Backbone as a printed PyTorch tensor [residue, N CA C, xyz], in Angstrom:
tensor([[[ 236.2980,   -4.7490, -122.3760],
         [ 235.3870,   -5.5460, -123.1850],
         [ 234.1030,   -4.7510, -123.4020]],

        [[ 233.6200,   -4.4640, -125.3560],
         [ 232.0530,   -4.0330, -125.0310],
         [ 231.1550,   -5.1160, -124.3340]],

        [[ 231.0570,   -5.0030, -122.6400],
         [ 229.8670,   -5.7410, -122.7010],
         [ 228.4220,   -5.5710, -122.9230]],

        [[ 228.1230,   -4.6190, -123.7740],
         [ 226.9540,   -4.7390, -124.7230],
         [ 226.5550,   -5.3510, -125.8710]],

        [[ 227.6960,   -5.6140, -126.6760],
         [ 227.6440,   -6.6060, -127.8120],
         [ 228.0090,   -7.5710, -127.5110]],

        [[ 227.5940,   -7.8500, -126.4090],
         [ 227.0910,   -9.4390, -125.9880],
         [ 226.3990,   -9.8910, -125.9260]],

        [[ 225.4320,  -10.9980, -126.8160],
         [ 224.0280,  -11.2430, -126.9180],
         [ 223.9900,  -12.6460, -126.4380]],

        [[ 223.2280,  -13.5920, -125.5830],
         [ 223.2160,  -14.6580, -125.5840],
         [ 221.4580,  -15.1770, -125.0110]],

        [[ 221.1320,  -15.6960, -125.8410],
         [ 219.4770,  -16.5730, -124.9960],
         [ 219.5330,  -18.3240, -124.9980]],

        [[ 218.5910,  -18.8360, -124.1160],
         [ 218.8110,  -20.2590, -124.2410],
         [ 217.5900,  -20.4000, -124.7090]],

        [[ 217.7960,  -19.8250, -126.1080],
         [ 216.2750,  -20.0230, -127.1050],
         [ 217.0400,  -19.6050, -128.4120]],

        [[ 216.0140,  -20.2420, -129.4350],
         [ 216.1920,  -19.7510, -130.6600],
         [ 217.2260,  -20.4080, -131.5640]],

        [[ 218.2140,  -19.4870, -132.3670],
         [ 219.4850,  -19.8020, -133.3020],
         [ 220.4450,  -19.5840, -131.9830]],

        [[ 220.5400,  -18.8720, -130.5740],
         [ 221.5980,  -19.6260, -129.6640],
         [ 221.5290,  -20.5560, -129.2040]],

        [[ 220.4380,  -21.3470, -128.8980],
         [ 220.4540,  -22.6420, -128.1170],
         [ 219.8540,  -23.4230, -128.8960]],

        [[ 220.1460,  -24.7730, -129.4160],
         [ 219.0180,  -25.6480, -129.8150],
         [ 219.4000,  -26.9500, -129.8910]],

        [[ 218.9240,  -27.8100, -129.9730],
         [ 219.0020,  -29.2890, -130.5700],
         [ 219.1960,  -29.6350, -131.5770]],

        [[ 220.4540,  -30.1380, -131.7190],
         [ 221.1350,  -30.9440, -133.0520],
         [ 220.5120,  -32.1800, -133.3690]],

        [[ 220.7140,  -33.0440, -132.5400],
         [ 219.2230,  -34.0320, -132.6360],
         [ 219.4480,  -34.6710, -130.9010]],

        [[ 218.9590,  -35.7670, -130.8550],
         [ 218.7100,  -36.4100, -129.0690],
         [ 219.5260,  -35.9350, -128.0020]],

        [[ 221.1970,  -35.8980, -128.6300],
         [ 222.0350,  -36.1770, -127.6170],
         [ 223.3010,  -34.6750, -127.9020]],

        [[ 222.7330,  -33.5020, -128.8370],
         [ 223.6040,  -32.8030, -128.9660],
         [ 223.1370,  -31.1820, -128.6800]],

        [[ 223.8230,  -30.5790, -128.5420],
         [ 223.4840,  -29.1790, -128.4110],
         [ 223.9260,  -28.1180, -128.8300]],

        [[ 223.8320,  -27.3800, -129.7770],
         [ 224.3350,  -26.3040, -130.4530],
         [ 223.9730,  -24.7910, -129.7860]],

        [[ 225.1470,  -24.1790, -129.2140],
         [ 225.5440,  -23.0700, -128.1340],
         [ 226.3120,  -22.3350, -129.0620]],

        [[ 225.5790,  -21.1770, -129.1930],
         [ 225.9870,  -19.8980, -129.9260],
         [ 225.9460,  -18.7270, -128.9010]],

        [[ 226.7190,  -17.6610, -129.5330],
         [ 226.9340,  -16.2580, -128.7800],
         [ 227.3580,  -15.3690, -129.5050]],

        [[ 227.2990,  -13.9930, -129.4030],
         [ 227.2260,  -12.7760, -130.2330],
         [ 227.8880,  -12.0570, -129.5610]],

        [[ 229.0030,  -11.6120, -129.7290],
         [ 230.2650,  -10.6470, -128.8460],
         [ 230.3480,   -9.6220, -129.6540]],

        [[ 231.1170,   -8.7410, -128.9650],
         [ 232.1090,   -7.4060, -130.0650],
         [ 232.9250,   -7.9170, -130.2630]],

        [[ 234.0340,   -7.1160, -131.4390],
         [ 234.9750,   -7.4950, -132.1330],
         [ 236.1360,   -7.7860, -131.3770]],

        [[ 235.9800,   -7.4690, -130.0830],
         [ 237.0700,   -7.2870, -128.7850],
         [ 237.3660,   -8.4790, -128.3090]],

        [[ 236.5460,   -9.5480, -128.0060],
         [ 236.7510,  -10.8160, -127.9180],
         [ 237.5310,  -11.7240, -128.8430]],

        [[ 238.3540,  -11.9380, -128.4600],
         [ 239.3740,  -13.1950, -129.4210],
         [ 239.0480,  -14.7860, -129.1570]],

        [[ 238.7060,  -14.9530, -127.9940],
         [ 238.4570,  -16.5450, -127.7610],
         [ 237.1230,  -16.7080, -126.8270]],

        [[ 236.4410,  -17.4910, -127.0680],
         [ 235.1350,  -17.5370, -125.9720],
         [ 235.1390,  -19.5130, -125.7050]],

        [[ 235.0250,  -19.8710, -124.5470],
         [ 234.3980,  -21.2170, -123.9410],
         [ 233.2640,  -21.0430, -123.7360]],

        [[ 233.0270,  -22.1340, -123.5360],
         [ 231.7980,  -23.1030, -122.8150],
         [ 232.1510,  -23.6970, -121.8610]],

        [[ 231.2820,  -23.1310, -120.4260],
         [ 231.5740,  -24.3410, -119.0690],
         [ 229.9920,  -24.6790, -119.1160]],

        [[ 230.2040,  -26.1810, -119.5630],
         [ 228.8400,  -26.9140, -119.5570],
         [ 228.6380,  -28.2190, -118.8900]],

        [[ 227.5780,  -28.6630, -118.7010],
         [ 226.7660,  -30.1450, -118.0440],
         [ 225.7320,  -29.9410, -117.4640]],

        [[ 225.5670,  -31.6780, -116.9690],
         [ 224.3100,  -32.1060, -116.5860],
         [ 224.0610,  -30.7700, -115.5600]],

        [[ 223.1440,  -30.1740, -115.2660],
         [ 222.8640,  -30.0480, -114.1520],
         [ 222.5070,  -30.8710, -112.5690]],

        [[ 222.6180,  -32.1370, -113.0550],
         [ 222.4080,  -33.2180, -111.6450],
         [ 223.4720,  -33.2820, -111.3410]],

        [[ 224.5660,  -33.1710, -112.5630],
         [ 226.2380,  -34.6620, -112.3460],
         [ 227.0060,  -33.0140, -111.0400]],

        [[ 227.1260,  -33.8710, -110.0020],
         [ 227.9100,  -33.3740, -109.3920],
         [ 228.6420,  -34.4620, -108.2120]],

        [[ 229.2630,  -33.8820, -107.1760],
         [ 229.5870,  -34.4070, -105.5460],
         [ 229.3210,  -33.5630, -104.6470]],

        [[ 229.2910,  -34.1310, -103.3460],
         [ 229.1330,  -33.9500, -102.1920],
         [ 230.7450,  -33.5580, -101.6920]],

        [[ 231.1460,  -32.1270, -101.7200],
         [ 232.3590,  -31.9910, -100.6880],
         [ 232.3090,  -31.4700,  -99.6360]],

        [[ 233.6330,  -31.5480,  -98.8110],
         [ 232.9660,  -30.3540,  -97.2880],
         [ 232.4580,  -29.3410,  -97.5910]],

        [[ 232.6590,  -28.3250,  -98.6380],
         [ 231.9940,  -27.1040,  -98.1890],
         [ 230.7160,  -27.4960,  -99.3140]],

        [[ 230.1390,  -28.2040,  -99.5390],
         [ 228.5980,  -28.6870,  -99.5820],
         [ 228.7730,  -29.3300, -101.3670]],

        [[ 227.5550,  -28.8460, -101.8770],
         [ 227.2550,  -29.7370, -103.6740],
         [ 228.5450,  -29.1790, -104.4560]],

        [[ 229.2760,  -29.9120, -104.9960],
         [ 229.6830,  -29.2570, -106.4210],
         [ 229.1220,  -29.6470, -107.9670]],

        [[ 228.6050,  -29.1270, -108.5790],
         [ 228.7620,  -29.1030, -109.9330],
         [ 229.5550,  -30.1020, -110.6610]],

        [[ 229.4810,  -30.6030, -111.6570],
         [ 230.4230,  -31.3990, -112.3590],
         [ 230.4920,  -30.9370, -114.0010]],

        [[ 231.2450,  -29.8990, -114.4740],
         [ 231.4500,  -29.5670, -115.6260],
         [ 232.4320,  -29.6630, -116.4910]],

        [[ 232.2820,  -29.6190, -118.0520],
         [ 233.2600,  -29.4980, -119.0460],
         [ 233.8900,  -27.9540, -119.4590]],

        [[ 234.8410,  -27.8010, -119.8110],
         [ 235.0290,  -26.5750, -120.6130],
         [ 235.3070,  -26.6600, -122.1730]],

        [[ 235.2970,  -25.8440, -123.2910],
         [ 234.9430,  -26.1390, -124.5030],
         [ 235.1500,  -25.1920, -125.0190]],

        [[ 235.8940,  -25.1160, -126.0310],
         [ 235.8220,  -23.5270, -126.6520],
         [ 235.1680,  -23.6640, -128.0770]],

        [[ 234.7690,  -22.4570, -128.3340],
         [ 233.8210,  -22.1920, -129.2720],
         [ 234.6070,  -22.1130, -130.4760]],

        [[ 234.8980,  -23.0880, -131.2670],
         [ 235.6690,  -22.8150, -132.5480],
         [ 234.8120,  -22.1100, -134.0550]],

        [[ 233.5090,  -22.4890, -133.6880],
         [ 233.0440,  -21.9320, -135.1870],
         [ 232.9890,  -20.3460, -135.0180]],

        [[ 233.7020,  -19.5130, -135.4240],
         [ 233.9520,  -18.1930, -135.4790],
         [ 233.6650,  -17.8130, -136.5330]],

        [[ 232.4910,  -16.3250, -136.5610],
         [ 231.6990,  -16.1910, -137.6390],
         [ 232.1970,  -14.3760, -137.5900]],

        [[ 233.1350,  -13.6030, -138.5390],
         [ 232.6330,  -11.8510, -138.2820],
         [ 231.3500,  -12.0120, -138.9990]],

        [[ 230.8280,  -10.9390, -138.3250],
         [ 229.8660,  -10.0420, -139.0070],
         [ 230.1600,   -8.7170, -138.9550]],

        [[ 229.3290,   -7.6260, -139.1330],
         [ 229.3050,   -5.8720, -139.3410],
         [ 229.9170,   -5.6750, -138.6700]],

        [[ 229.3990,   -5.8360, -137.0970],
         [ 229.8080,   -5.0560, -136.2910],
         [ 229.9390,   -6.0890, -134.7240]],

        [[ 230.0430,   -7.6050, -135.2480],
         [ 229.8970,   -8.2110, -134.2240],
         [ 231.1940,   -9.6620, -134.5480]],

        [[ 231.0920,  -10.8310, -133.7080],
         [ 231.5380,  -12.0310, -133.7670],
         [ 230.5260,  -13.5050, -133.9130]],

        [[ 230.4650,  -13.9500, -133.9290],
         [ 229.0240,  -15.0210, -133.6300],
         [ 230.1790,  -16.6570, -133.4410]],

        [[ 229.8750,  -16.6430, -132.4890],
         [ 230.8700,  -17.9910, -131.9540],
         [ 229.9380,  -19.3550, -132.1150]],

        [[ 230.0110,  -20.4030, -131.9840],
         [ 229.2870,  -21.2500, -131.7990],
         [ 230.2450,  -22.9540, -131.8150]],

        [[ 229.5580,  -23.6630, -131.2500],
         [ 229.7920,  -24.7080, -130.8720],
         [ 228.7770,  -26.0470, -130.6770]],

        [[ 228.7150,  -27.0270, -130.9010],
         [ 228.3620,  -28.3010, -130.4960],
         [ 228.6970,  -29.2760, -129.4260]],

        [[ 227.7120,  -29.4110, -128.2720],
         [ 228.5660,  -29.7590, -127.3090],
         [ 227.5150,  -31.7080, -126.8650]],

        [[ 228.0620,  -32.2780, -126.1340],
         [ 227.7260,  -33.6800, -126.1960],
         [ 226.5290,  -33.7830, -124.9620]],

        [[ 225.2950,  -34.2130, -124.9560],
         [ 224.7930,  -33.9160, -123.4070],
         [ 224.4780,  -36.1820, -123.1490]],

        [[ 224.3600,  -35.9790, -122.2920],
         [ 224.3700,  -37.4100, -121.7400],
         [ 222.8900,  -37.8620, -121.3450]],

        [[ 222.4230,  -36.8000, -121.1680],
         [ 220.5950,  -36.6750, -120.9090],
         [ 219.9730,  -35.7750, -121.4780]],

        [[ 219.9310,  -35.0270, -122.2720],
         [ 219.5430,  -34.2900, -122.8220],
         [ 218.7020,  -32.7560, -122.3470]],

        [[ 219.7180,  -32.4910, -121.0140],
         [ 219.6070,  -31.2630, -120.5270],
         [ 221.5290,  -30.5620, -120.0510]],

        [[ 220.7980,  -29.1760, -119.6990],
         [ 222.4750,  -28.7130, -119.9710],
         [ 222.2380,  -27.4250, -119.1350]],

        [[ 223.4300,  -27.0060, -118.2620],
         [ 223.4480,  -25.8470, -117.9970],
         [ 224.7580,  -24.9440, -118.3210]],

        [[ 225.1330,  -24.1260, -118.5940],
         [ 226.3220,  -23.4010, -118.8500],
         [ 226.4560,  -22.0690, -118.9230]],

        [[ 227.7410,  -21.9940, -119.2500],
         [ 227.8430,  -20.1340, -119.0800],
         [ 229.1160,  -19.8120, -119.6800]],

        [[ 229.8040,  -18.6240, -119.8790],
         [ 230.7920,  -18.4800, -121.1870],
         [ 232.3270,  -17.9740, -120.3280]],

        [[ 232.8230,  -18.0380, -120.8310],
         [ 234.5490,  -17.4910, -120.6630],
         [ 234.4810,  -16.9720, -121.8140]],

        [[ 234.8230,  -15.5720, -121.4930],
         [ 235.4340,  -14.6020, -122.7970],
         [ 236.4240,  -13.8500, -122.6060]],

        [[ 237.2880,  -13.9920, -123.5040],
         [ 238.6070,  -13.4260, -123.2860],
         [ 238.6960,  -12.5400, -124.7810]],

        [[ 239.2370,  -10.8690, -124.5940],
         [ 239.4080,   -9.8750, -124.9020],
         [ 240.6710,   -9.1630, -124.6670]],

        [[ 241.2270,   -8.5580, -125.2800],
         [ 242.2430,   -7.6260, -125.4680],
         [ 241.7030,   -6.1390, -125.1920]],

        [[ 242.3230,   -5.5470, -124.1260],
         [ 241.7100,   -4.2280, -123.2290],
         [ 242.7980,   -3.8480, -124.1330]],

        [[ 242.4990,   -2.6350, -125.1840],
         [ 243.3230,   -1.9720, -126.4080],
         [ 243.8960,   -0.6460, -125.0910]],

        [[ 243.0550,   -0.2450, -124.3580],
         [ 243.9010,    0.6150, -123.5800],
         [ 244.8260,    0.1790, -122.3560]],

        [[ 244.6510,   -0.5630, -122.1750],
         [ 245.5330,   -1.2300, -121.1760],
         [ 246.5050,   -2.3060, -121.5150]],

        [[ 246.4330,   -2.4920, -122.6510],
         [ 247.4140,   -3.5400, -123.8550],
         [ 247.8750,   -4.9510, -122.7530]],

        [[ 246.4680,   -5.8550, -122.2510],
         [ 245.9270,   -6.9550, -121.4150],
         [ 245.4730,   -7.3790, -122.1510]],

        [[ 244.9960,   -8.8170, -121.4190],
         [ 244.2400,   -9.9580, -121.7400],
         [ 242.9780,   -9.4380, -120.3650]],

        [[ 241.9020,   -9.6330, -121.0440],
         [ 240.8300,   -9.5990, -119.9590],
         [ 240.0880,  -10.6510, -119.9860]],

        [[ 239.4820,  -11.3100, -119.0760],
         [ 238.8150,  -12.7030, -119.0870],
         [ 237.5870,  -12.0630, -118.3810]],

        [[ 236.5060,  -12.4450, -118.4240],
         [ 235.3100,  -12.4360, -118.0190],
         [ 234.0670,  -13.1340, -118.2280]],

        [[ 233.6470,  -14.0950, -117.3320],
         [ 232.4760,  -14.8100, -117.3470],
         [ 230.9110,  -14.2640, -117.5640]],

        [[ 230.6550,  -15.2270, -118.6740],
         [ 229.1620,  -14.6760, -118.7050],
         [ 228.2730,  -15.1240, -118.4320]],

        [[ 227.6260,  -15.0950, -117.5920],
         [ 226.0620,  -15.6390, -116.8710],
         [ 224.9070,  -15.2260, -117.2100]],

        [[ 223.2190,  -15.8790, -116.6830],
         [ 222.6530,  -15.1500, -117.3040],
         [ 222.0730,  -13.8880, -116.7090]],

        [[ 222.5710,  -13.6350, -115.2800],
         [ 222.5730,  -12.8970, -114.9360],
         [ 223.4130,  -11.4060, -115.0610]],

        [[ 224.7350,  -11.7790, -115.9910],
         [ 225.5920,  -10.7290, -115.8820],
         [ 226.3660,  -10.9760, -116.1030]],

        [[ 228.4050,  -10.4590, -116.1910],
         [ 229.4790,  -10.3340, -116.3860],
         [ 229.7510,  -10.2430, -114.9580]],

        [[ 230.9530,  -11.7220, -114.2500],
         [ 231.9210,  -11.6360, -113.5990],
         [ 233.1200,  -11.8560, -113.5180]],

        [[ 233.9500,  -11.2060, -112.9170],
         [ 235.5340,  -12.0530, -112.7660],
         [ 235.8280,  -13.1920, -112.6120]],

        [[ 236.9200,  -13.4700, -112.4700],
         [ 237.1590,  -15.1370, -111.8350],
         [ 237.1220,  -15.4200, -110.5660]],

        [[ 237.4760,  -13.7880, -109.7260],
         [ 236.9160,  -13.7000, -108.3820],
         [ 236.0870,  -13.7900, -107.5720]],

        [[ 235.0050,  -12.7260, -108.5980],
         [ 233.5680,  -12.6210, -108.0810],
         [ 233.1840,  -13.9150, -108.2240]],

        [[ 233.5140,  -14.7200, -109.7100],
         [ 232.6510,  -16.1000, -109.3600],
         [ 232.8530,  -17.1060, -108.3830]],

        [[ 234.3300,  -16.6740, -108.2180],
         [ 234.7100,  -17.9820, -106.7580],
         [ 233.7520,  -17.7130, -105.4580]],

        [[ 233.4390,  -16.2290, -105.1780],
         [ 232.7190,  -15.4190, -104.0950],
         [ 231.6080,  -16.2370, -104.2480]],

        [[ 231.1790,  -16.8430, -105.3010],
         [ 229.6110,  -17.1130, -105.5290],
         [ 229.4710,  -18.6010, -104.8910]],

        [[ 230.6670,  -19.3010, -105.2100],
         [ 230.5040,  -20.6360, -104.8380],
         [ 230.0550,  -21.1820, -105.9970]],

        [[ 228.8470,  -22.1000, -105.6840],
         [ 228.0190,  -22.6400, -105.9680],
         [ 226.7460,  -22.1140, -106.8860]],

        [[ 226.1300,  -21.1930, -105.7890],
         [ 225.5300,  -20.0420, -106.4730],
         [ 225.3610,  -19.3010, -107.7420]],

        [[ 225.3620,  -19.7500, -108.5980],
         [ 225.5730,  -19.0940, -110.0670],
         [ 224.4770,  -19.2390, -110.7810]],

        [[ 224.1000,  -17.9800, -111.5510],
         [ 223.2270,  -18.3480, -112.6700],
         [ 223.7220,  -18.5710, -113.9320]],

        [[ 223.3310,  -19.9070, -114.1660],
         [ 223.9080,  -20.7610, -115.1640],
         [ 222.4090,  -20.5740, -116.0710]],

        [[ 223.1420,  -20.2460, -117.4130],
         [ 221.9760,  -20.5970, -118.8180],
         [ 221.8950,  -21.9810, -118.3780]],

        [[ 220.2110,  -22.0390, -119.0400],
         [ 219.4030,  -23.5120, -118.6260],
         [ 218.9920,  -24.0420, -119.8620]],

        [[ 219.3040,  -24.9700, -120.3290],
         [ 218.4870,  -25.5380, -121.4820],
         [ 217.8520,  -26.8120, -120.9070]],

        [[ 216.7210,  -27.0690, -120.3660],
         [ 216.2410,  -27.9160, -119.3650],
         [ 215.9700,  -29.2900, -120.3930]],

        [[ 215.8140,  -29.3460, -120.6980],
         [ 215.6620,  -30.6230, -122.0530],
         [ 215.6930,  -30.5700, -123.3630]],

        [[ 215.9510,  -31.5900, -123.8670],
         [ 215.3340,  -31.6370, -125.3520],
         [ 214.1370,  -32.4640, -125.1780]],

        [[ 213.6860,  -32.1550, -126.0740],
         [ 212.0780,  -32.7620, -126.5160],
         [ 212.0110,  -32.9490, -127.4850]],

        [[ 211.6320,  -34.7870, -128.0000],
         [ 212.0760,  -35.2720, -129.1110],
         [ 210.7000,  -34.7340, -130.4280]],

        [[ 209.8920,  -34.0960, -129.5680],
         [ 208.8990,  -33.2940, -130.8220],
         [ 209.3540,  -32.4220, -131.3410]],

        [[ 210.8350,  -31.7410, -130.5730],
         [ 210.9490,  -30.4830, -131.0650],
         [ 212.3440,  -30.6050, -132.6580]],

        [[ 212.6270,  -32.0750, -132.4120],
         [ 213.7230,  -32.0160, -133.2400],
         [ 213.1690,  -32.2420, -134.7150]],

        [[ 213.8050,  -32.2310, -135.5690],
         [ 213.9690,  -32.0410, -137.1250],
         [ 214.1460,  -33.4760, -137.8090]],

        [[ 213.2400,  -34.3690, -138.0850],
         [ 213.5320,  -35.4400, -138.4970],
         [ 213.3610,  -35.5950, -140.1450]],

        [[ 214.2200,  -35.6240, -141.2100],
         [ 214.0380,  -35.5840, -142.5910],
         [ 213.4370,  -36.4620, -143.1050]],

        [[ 212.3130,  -37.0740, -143.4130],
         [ 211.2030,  -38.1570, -144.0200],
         [ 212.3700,  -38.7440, -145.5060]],

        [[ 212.5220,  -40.3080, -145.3060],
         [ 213.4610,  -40.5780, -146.0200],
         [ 212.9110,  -40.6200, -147.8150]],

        [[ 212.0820,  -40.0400, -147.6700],
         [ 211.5480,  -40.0650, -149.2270],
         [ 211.9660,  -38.6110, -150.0300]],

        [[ 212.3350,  -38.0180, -148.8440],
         [ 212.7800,  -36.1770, -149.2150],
         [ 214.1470,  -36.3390, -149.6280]],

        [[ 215.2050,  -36.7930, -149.2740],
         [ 216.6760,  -37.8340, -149.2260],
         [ 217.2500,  -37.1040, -151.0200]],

        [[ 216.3070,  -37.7030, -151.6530],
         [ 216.8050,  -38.1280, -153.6650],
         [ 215.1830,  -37.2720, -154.1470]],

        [[ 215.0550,  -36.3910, -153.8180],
         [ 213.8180,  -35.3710, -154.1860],
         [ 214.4540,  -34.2260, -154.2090]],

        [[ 213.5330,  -33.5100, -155.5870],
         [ 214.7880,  -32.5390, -156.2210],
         [ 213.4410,  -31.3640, -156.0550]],

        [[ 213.6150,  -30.3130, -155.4540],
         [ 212.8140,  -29.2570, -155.1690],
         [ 213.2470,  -27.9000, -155.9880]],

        [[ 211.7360,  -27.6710, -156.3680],
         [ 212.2480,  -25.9290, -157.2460],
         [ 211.2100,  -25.2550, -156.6500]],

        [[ 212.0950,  -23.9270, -156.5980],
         [ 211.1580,  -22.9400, -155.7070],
         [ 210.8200,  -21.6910, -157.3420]],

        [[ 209.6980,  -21.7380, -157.5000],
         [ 209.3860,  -20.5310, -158.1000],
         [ 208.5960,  -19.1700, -158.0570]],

        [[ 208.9890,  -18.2400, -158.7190],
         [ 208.1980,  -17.0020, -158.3390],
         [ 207.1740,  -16.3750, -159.7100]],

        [[ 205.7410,  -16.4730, -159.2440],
         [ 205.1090,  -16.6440, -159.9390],
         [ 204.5980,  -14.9050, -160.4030]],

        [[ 204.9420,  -13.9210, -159.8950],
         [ 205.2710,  -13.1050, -159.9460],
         [ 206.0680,  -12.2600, -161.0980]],

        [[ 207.1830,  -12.8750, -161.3730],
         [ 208.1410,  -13.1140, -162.2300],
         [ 207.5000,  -13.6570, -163.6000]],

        [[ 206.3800,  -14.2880, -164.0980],
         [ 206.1040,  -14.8990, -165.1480],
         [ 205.3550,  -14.0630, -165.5890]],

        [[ 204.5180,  -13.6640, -166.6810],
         [ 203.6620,  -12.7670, -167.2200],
         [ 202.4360,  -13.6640, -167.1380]],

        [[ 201.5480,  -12.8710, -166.5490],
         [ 200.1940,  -13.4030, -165.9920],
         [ 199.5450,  -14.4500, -166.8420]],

        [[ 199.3420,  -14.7850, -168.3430],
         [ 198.7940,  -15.7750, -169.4080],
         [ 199.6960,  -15.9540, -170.1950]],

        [[ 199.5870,  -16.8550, -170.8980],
         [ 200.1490,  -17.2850, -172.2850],
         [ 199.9000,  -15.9130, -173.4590]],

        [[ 198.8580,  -15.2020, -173.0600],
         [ 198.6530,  -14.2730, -174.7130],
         [ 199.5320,  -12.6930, -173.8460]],

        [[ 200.2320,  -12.7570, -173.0230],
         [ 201.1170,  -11.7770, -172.8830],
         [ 202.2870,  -11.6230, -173.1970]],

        [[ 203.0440,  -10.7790, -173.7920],
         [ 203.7000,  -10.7760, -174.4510],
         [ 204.5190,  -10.5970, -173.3640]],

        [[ 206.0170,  -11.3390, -173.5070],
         [ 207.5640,  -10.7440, -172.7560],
         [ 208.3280,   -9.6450, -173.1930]],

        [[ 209.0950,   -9.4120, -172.2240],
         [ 209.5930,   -8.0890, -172.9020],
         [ 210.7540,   -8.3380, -174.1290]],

        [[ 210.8730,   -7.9270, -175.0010],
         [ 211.7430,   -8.1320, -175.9880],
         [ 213.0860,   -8.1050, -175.7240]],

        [[ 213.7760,   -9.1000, -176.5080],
         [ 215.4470,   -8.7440, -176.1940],
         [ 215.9860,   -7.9760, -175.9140]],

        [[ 215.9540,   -6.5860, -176.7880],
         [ 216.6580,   -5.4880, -176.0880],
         [ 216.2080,   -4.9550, -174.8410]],

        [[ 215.1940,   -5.1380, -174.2980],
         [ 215.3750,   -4.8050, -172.9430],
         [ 215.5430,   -5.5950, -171.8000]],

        [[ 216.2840,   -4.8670, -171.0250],
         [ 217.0950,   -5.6260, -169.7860],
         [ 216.3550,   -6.0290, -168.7260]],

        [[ 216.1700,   -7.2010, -168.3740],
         [ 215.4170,   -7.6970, -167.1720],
         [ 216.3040,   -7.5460, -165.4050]],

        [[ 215.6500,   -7.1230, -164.7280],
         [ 216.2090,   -6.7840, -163.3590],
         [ 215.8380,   -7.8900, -162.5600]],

        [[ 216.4150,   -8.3990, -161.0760],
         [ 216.1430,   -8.8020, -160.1330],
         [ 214.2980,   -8.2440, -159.8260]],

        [[ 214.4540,   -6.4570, -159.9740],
         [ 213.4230,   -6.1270, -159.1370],
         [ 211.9290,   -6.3230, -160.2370]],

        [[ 212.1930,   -6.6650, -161.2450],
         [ 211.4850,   -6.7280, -162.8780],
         [ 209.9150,   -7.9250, -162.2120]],

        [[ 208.9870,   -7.1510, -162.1870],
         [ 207.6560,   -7.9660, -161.8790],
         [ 206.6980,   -7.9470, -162.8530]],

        [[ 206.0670,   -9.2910, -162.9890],
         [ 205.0210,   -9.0170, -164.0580],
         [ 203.6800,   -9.5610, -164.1300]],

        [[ 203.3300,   -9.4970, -162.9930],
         [ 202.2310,  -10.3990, -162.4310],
         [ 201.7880,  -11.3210, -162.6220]],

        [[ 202.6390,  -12.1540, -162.7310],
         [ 202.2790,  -13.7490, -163.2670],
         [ 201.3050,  -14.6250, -162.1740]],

        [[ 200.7260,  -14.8490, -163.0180],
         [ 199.8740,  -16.5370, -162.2230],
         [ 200.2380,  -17.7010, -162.8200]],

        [[ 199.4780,  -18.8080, -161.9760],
         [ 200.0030,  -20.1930, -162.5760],
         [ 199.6040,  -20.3480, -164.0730]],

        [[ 198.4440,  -19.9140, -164.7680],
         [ 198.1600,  -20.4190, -166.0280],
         [ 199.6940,  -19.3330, -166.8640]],

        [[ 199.9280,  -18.5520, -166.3790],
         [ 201.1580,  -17.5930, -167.3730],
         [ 202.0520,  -18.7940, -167.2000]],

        [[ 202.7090,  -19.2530, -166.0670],
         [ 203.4100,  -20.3640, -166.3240],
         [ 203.6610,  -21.1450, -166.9940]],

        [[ 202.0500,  -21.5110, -166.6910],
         [ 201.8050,  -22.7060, -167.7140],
         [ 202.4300,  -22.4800, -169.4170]]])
């Protein structure tokens, strides 16, 4: 597996809030990866067994599969019950020289086996998305709903009314500027 074209933060376009109760978990692999999960939850929901706390998690696989250049971009929507989350990835790859399946967990500490993580127990650094915060979400003002928006470039217009455009026969470009202001608009 390249594990260098593995990108993951619990910030930004990888981690965020869909709205109260959802969470959108993205990741950036090499082309080597064929399937990636999600082992996610509460960080509280667990039990008490003999050998001490367990965890209480889901697994989930990442169906929105995106190529890019030189990468994958996985992503997923996952359900939170309180609106915090901890998790970490299963990625599974095809070792082209060893003509295998390779599985390897991603933390935010690093890449382990299924071994090393049993070694860990409990112990794991799990990505944290510690809450949502209802300031931080995206609420659309219902008057925006049936409102019809134009974006223009004023740039693009010839600066006044007494400037002349360029004549038919010549060809206007994308990169074609003409220093327009609002009264050229006008």
């Amino acid at each position: 597996m390249n594990f260098s074209a593995v990108v993951h933060t619990c910030t930004d376009n990888f981690c965020y809030p869909l709205n109260d109760r959802e969470l959108v978990i993205s990741i950036k692999t090499g082309l080597d990866v064929e399937r990636c999960f999600v082992i996610f939850g509460d960080p509280f929901d667990g039990y008490t067994a003999e050998s001490g706390w367990k965890w209480t998690s889901k697994r989930v696989e990442l169906t929105e599969k995106k190529p890019l250049a030189h990468h994958l971009w996985y992503s997923v929507t996952v359900p939170l019950d309180f609106g915090r989350c901890k998790y970490y990835f299963e990625l599974h790859s095809i070792d082209s020289a060893a003509q295998h399946a390779d599985v390897w967990y991603y933390l935010e500490d690093g890449f382990y086996t299924a071994r090393q993580l049993e070694l860990l127990g409990g112990g794991i650094s799990c990505f944290t998305f510690p809450c949502i915060n209802p300031a931080d979400l995206f609420t659309l003002p219902d008057w925006a709903r049936s409102t019809v928006w134009y974006q223009i470039f004023p740039d693009r217009f010839c600066p006044s009314k007494d400037t002349k455009w360029p004549t038919a026969d010549h060809s206007v470009s994308n990169d074609a500027h003409y220093g327009g202001t609002l009264q050229g608009i006008i």
